[in-house]
Each structure stands twice: as structure tokens, then as C-alpha cells.
PDB file of C-alpha atoms in Angstrom:
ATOM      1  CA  UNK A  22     125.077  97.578 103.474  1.00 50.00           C
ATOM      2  CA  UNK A  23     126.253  94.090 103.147  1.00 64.00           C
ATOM      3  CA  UNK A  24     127.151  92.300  99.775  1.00 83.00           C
ATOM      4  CA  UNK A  25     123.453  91.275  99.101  1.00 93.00           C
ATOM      5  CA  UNK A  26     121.843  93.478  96.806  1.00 97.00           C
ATOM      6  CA  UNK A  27     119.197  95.149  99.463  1.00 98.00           C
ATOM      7  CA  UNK A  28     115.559  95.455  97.912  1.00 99.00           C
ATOM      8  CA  UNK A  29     113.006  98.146 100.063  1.00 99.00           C
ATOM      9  CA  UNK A  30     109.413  98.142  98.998  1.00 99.00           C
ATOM     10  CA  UNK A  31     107.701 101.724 100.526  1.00 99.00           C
ATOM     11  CA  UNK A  32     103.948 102.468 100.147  1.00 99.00           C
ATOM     12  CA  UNK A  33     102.756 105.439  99.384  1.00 97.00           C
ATOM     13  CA  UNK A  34     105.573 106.935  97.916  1.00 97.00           C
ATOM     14  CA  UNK A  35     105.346 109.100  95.202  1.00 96.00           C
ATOM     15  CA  UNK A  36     105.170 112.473  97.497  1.00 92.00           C
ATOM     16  CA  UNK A  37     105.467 113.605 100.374  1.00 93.00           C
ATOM     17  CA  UNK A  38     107.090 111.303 103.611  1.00 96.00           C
ATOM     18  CA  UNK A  39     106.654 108.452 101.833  1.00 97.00           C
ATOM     19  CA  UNK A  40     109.234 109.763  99.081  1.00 98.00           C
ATOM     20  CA  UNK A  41     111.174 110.974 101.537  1.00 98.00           C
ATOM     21  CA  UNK A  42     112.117 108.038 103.320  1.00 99.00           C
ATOM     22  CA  UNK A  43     112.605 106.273  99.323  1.00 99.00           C
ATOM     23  CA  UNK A  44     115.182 109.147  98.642  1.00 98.00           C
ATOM     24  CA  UNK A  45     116.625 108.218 102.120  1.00 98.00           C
ATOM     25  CA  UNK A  46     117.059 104.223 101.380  1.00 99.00           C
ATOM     26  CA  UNK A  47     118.143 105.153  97.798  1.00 98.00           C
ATOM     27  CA  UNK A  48     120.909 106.713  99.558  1.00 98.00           C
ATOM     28  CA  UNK A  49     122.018 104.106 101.442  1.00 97.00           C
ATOM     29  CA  UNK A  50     122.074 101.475  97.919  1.00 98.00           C
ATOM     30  CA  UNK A  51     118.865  99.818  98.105  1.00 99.00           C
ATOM     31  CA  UNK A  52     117.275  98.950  95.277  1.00 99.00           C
ATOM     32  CA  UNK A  53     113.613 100.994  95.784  1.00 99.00           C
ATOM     33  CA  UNK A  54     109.681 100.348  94.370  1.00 99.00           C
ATOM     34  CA  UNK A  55     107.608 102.623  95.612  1.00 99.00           C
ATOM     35  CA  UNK A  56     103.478 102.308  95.528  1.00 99.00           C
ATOM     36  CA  UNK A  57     100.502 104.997  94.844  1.00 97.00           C
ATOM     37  CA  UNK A  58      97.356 105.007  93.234  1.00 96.00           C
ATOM     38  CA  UNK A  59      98.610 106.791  90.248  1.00 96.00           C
ATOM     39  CA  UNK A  60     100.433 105.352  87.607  1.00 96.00           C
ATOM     40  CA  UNK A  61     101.556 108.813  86.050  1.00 97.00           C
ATOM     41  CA  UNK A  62     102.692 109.915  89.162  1.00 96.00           C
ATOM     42  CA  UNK A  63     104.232 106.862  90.176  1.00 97.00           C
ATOM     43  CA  UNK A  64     106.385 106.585  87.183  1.00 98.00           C
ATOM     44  CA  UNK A  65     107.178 110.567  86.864  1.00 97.00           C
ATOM     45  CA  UNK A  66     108.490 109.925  90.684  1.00 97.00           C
ATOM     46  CA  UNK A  67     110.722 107.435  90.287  1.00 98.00           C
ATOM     47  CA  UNK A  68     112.191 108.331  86.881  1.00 97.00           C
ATOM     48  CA  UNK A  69     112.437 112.109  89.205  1.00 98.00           C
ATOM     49  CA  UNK A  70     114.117 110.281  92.178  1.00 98.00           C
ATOM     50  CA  UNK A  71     116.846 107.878  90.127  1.00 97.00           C
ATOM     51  CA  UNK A  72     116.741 107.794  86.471  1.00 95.00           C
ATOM     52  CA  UNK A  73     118.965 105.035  86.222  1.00 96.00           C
ATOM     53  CA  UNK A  74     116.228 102.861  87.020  1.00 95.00           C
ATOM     54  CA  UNK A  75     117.313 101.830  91.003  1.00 98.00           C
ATOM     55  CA  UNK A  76     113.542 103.443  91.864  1.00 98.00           C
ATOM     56  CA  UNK A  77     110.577 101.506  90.261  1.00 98.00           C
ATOM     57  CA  UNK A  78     106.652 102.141  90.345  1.00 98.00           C
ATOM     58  CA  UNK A  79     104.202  99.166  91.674  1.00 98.00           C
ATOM     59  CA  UNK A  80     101.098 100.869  90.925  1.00 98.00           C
ATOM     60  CA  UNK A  81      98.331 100.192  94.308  1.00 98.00           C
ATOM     61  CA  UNK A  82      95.543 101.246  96.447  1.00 98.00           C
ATOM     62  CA  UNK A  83      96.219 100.306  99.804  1.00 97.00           C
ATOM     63  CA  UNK A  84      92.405  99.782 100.325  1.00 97.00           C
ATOM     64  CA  UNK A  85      92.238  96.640  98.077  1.00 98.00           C
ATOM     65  CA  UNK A  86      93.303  93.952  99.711  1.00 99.00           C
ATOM     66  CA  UNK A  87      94.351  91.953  96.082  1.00 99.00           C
ATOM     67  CA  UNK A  88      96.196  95.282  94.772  1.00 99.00           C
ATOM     68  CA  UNK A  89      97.843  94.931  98.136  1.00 99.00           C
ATOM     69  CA  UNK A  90      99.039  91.422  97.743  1.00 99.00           C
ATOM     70  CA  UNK A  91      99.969  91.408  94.288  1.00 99.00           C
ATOM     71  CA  UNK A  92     102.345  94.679  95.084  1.00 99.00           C
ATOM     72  CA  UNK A  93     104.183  92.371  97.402  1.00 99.00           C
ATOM     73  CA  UNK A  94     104.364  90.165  95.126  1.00 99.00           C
ATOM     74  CA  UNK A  95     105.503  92.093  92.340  1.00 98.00           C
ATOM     75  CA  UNK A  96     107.945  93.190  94.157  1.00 99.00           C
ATOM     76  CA  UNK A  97     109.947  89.695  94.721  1.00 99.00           C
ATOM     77  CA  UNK A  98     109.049  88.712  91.671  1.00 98.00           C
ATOM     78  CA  UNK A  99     110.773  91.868  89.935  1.00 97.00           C
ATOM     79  CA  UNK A 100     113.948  91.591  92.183  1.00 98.00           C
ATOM     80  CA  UNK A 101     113.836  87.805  94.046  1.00 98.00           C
ATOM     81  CA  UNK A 102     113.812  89.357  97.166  1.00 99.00           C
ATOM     82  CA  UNK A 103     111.732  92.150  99.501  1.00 99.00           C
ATOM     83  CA  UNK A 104     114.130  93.240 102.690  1.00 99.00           C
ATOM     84  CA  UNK A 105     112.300  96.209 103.785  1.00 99.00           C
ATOM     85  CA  UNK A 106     108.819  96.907 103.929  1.00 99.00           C
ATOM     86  CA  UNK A 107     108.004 100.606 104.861  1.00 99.00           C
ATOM     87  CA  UNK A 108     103.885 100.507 105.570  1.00 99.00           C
ATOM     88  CA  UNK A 109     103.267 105.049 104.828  1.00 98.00           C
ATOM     89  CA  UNK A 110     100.082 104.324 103.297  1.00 96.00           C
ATOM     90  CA  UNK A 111      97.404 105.697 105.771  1.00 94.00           C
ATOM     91  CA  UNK A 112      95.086 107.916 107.222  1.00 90.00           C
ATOM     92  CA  UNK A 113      91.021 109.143 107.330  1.00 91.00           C
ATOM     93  CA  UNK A 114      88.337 110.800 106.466  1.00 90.00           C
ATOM     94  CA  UNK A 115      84.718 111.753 107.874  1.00 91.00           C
ATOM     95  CA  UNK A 116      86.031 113.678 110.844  1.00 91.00           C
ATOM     96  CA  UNK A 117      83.289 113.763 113.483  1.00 94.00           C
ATOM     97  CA  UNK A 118      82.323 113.440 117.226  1.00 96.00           C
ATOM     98  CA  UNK A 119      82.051 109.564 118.264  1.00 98.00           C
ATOM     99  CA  UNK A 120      78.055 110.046 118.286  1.00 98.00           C
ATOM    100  CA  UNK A 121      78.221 111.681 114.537  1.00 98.00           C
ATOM    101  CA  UNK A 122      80.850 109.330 113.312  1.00 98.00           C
ATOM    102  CA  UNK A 123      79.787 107.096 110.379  1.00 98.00           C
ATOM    103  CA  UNK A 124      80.363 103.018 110.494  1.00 98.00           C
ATOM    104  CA  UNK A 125      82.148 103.939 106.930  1.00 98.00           C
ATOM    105  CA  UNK A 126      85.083 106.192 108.078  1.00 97.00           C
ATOM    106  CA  UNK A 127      85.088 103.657 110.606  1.00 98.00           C
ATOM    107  CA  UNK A 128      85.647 100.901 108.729  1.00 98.00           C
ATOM    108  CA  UNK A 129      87.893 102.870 106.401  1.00 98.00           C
ATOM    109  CA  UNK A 130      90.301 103.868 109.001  1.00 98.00           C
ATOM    110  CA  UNK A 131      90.707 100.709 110.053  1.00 98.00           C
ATOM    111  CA  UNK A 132      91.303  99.398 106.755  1.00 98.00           C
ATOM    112  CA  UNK A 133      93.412 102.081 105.501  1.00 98.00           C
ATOM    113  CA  UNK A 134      96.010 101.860 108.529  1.00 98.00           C
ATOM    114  CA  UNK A 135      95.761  98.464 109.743  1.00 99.00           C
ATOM    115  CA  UNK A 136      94.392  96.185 107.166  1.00 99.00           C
ATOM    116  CA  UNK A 137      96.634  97.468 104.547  1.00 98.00           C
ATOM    117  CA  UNK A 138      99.694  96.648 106.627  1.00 99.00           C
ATOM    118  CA  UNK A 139      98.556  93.578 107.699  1.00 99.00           C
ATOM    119  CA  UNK A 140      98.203  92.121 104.180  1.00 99.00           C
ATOM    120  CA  UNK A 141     101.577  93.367 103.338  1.00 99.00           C
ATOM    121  CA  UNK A 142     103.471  92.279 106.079  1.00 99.00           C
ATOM    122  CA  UNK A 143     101.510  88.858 105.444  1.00 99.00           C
ATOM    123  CA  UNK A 144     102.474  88.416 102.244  1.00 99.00           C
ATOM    124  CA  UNK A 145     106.135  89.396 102.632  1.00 99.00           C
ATOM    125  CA  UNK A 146     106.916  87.524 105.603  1.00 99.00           C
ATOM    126  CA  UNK A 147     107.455  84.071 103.792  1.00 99.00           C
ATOM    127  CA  UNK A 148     110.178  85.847 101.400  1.00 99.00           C
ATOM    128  CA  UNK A 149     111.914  87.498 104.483  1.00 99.00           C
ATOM    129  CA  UNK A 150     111.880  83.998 106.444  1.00 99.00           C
ATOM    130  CA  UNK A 151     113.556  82.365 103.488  1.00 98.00           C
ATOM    131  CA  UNK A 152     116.334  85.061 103.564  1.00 98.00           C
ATOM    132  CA  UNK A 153     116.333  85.132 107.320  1.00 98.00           C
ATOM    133  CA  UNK A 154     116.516  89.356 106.967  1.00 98.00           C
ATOM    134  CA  UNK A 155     113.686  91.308 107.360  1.00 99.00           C
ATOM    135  CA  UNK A 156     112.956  94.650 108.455  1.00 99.00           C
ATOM    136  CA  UNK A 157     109.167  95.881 108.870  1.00 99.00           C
ATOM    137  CA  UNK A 158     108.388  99.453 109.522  1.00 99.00           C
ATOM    138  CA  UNK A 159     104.997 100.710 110.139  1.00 99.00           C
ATOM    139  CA  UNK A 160     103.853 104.345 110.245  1.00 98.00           C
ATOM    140  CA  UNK A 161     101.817 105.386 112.210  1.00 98.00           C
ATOM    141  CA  UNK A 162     101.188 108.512 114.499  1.00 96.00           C
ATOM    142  CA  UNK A 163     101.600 110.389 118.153  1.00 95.00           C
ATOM    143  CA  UNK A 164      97.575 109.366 118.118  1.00 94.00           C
ATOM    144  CA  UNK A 165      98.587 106.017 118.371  1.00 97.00           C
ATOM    145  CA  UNK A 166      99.932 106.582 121.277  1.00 96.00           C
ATOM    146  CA  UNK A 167      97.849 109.596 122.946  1.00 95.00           C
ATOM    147  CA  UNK A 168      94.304 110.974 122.238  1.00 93.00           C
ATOM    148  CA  UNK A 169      94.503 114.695 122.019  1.00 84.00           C
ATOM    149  CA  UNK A 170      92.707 115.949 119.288  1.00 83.00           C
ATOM    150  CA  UNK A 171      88.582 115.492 119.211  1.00 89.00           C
ATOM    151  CA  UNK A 172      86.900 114.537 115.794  1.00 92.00           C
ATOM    152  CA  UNK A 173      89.315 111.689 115.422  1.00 93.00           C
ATOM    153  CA  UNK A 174      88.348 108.507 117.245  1.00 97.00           C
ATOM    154  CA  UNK A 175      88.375 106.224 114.086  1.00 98.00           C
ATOM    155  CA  UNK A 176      92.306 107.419 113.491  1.00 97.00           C
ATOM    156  CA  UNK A 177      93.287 107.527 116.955  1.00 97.00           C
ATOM    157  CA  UNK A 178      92.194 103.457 117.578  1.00 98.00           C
ATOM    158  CA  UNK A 179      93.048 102.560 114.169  1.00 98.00           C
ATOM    159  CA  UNK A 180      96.738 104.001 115.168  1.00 98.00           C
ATOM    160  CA  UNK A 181      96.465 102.259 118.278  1.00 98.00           C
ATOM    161  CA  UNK A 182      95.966  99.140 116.806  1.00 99.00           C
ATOM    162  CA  UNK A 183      98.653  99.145 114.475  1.00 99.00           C
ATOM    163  CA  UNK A 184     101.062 100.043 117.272  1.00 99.00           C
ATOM    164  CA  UNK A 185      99.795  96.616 118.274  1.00 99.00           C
ATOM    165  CA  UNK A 186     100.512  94.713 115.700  1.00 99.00           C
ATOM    166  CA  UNK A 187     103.695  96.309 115.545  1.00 99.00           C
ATOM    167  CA  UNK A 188     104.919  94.600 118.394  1.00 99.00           C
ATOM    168  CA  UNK A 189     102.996  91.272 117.358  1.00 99.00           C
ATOM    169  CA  UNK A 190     104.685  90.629 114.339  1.00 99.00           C
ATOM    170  CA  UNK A 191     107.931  91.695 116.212  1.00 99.00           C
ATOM    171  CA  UNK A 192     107.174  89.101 118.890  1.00 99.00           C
ATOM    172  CA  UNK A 193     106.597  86.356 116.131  1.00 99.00           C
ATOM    173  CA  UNK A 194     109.407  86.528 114.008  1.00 99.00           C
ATOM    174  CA  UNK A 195     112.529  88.438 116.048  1.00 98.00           C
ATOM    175  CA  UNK A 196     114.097  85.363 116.204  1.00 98.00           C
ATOM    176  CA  UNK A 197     114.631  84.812 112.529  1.00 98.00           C
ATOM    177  CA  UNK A 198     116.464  87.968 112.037  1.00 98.00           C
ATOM    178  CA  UNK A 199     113.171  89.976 111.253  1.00 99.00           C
ATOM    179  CA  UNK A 200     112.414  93.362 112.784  1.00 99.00           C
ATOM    180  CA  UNK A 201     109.437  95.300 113.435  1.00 99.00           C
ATOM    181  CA  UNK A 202     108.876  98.806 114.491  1.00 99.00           C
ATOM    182  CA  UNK A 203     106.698 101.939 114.118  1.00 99.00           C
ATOM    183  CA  UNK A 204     107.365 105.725 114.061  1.00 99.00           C
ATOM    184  CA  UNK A 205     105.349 107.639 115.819  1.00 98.00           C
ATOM    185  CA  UNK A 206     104.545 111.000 113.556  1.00 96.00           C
ATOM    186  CA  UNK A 207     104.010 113.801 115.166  1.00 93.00           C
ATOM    187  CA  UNK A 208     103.066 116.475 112.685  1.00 91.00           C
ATOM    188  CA  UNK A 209     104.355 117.210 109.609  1.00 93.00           C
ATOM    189  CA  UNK A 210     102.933 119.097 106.863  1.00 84.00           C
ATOM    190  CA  UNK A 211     102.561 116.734 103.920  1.00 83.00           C
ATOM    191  CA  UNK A 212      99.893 116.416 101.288  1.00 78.00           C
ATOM    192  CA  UNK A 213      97.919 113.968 103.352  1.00 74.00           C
ATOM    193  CA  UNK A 214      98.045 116.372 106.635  1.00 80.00           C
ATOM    194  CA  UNK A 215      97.176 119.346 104.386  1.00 85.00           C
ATOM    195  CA  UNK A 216      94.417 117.228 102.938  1.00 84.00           C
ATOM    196  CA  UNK A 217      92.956 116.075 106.576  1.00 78.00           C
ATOM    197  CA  UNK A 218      94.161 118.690 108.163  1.00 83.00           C
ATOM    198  CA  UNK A 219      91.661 120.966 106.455  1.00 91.00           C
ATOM    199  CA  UNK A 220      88.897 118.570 107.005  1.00 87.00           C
ATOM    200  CA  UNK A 221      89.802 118.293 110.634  1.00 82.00           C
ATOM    201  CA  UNK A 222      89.869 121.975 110.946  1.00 90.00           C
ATOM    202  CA  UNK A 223      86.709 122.514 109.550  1.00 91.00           C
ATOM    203  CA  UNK A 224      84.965 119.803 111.958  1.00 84.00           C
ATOM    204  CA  UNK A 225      86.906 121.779 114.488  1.00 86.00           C
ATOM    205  CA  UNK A 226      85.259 124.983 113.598  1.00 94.00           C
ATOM    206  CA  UNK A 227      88.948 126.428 113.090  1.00 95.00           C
ATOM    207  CA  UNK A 228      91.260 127.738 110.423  1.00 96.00           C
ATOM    208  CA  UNK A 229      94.002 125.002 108.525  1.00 93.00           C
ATOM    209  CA  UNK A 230      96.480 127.894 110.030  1.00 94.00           C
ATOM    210  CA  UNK A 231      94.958 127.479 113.362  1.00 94.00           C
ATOM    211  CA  UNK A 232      95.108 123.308 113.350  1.00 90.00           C
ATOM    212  CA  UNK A 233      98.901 123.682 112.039  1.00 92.00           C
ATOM    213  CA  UNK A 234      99.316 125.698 115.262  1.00 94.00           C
ATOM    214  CA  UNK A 235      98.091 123.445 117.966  1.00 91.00           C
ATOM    215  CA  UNK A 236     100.389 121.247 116.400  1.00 88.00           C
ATOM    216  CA  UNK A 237     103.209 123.325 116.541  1.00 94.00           C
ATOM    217  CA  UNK A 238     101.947 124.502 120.025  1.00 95.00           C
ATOM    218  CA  UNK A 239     102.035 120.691 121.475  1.00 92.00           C
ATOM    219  CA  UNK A 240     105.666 120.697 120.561  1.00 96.00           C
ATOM    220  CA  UNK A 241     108.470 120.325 122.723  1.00 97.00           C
ATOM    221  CA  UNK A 242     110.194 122.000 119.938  1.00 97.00           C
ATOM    222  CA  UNK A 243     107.887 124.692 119.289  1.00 96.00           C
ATOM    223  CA  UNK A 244     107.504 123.545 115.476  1.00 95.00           C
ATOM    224  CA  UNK A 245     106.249 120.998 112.739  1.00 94.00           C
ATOM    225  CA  UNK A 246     108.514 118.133 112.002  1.00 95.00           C
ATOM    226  CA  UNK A 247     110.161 117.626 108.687  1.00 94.00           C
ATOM    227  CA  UNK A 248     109.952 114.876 106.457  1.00 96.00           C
ATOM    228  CA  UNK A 249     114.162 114.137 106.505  1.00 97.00           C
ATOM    229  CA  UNK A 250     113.547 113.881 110.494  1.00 98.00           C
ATOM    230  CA  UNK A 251     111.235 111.246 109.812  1.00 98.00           C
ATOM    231  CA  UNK A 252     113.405 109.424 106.577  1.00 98.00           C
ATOM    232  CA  UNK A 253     116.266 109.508 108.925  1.00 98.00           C
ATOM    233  CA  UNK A 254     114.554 107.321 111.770  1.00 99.00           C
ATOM    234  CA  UNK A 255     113.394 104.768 108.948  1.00 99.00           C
ATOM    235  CA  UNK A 256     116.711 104.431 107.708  1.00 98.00           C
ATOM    236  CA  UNK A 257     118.272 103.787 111.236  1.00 99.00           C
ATOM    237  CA  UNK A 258     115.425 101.139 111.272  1.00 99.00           C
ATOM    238  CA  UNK A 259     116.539  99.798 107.625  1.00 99.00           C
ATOM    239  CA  UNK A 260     119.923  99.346 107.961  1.00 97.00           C
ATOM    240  CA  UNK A 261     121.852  95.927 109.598  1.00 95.00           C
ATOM    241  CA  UNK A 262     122.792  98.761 112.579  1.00 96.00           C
ATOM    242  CA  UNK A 263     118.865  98.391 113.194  1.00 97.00           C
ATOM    243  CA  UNK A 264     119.084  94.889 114.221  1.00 98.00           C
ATOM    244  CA  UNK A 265     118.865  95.533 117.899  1.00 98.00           C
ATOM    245  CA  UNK A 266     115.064  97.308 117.964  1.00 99.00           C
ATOM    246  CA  UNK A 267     112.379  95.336 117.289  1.00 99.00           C
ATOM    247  CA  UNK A 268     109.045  96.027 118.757  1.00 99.00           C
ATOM    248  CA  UNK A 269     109.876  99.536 118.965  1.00 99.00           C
ATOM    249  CA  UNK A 270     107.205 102.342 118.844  1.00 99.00           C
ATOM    250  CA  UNK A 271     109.490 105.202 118.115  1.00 98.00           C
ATOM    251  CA  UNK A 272     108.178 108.266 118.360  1.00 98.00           C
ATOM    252  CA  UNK A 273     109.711 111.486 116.042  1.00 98.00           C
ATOM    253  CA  UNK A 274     107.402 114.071 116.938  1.00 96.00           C
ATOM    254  CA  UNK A 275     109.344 116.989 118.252  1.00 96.00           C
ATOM    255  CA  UNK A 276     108.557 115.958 122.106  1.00 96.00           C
ATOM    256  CA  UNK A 277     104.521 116.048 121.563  1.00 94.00           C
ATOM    257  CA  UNK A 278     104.119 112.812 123.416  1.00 93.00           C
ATOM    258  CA  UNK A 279     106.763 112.163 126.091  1.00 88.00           C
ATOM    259  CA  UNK A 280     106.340 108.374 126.604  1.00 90.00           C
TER     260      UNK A 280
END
């Protein structure tokens, strides 16, 4: 950390990965806000993660694109300032074959992964210009980068796609000291994955233990991930160290996708 008072804004935050990677930039002396939908939650989290108050609670649903702006802008207007932008809010529902698949899970993939991150990286852009410091991380998912699970074309483009404008916004703005990067997840067993994951399973015609096992099957390592692996890539990506990767779709997924 430099002199400057660092500010990180992470969506989706409250539990799970999302928390983790807050704990992890809490750590390093950034000041933290973390989104979710729930307000109770939100605030029991932060108060939970740094009662001193260095963790606050935006409260948003990454679906609405004004919630979405007006967390950004909370955000700079509660500290002056928005360094890091972590983009965890994500994922699907309405697992089914391409030929069953409804134009709403669709349409909510896509605006659940991509859309969301879009309008936040929109609206803090500006602010990180003025500073000349930026650093943008998106996450998003081995299926952005492979297709190997059926049941899941809406996530598996919708990932794609964000991998894409990954490197677009990296492309734009690396010149005026802004990064931007995604982590590939492989799989990690969070609320959201437990959530899916049974959904998925059941489209699947398998067990939730079974689906955890393919996972862990497809693994270099023979295992899940855990949610520090994942924290520590985002705060490589966070810190001034990080200034050299930009455009970067990093994968930390225990060797499940070799490229």
C-alpha cells in the first residue's frame, strides 16, 4: 500500500467468496464496502468482518441496473474515491438443454454476469481516470473458458462474454494506470454453488454429492478449491505489485482447464 488511503468496492459480499476476498483486502488496509441484496445481512457482515467501521454495507441487486449505479456511486461519494472494483456478483438459474432452455434464464444470465459488471465498471471508470489508479477484477468461471458441463449454455456464454469484456476494458484504459482481469473459478463450494449446484444436479438426473464429484474429478488436484485460494489471486490483482497484468484471464481452478 501506498500513502493514499486505498478504497475497494466488492459485490456480493456478505458470504461466501465474495467475503472472502473483502477479509483478504481488509488485510492488506483498504478501506472495504461490500454489496448484497440484504440489508440485515449486509450490515451483520461487515460489523462481523471489522467493527471498527473499515467494512461498510451498500445495500444492491446486481440485476437492477439503477441499484447498480447508485452503489458505485455511493461508494465515491462515501469515501471520494473507488480503487478496486471486485465484480462476484453472478450466476443462473433454469438449468436446461439448449432446446428446453427458456429466453428468461437467458436473458438473466446474461444480465446477472455481464450486464451487472458492465454498469459498474461504467460508472467507476470516470473516478479511476481522475486518480489515474484503477484496478478491475471480474469473476467469472472455468466455463468461461471451456464447455464441459451440459444444462448450462446460458452460464457458459454469459462467462464467455465477460472474459471478453475483460480484456476490452483492459485494452481501453491500460494506459492510464487502470487494470483489468478475471479469475477463472473452478469449483468451490459456496452458497451460490450449493444453491445451483443442486439445481444443476437435478437437471442432470444426479445427486449434489455426485455434481461436487465431477468437479473434484476434473481436478488436476483431485479436490474443490477454497475460497482463500481464490481471495489470494484477487489480492495479487489489487495490490500496486498487480500493475503488470492487465487483460489477464487467470484461472484458479485446481488445473480443471489447462489453457
Amino acid at each position: 500500500m501506498t500513502g493514499i488511503q486505498r478504497v475497494a468496492l466488492v459485490t456480493a459480499a456478505t458470504s461466501s467468496l465474495g467475503r472472502g476476498m473483502a477479509e483478504a483486502l481488509l488485510a492488506d488496509g483498504f478501506l472495504v464496502v461490500v454489496s448484497g441484496r440484504s440489508e440485515a445481512k449486509g450490515l451483520q457482515a461487515a460489523a462481523e468482518m471489522d467493527p471498527s467501521g473499515r467494512v461498510s454495507f451498500v445495500a444492491c441487486d446486481a440485476l437492477d441496473q439503477g441499484q447498480t449505479e447508485a452503489m458505485v456511486d455511493t461508494v465515491i461519494e462515501r469515501h471520494g474515491r473507488i480503487d478496486v472494483l471486485i465484480n462476484n456478483a453472478g450466476g443462473s438459474s433454469g438449468f436446461a438443454p439448449v432446446h428446453q432452455l427458456s429466453d428468461d434464464a437467458w436473458a438473466q444470465a446474461f444480465q446477472w454476469n455481464v450486464s451487472s459488471a458492465f454498469w459498474a465498471v461504467r460508472r467507476a471508470v470516470p473516478a479511476m481516470l481522475e486518480q489515474g489508479f484503477g484496478r478491475i477484477i471480474n469473476i467469472s468461471s472455468v466455463q468461461g473458458k471451456q464447455a464441459n458441463r451440459p444444462n448450462a449454455s446460458h452460464y457458459v456464454t454469459a462467462k464467455h462474454a465477460l472474459n471478453g469484456f475483460t480484456k476490452a476494458v483492459a485494452l481501453e484504459y491500460g494506459r492510464q494506470g487502470i487494470t483489468s482481469n478475471a479469475i477463472c473459478v473452478g469449483a468451490v463450494e459456496t452458497d451460490l454453488m450449493q444453491d445451483a449446484g443442486r439445481k444443476a444436479a437435478a437437471a442432470a438426473g444426479i445427486s449434489y454429492e455426485a455434481y461436487k464429484q465431477r468437479y473434484a474429478d476434473a481436478a488436476m488436484t483431485g479436490r474443490l478449491n477454497s475460497v482463500g485460494e481464490v481471495a489470494a489471486m484477487a489480492r495479487l490483482l489489487a495490490s500496486e505489485a498487480g500493475a503488470g497484468i492487465t487483460g489477464a484471464i487467470l484461472n484458479v481452478d485446481g488445473g480443471t482447464c489447462s489453457y
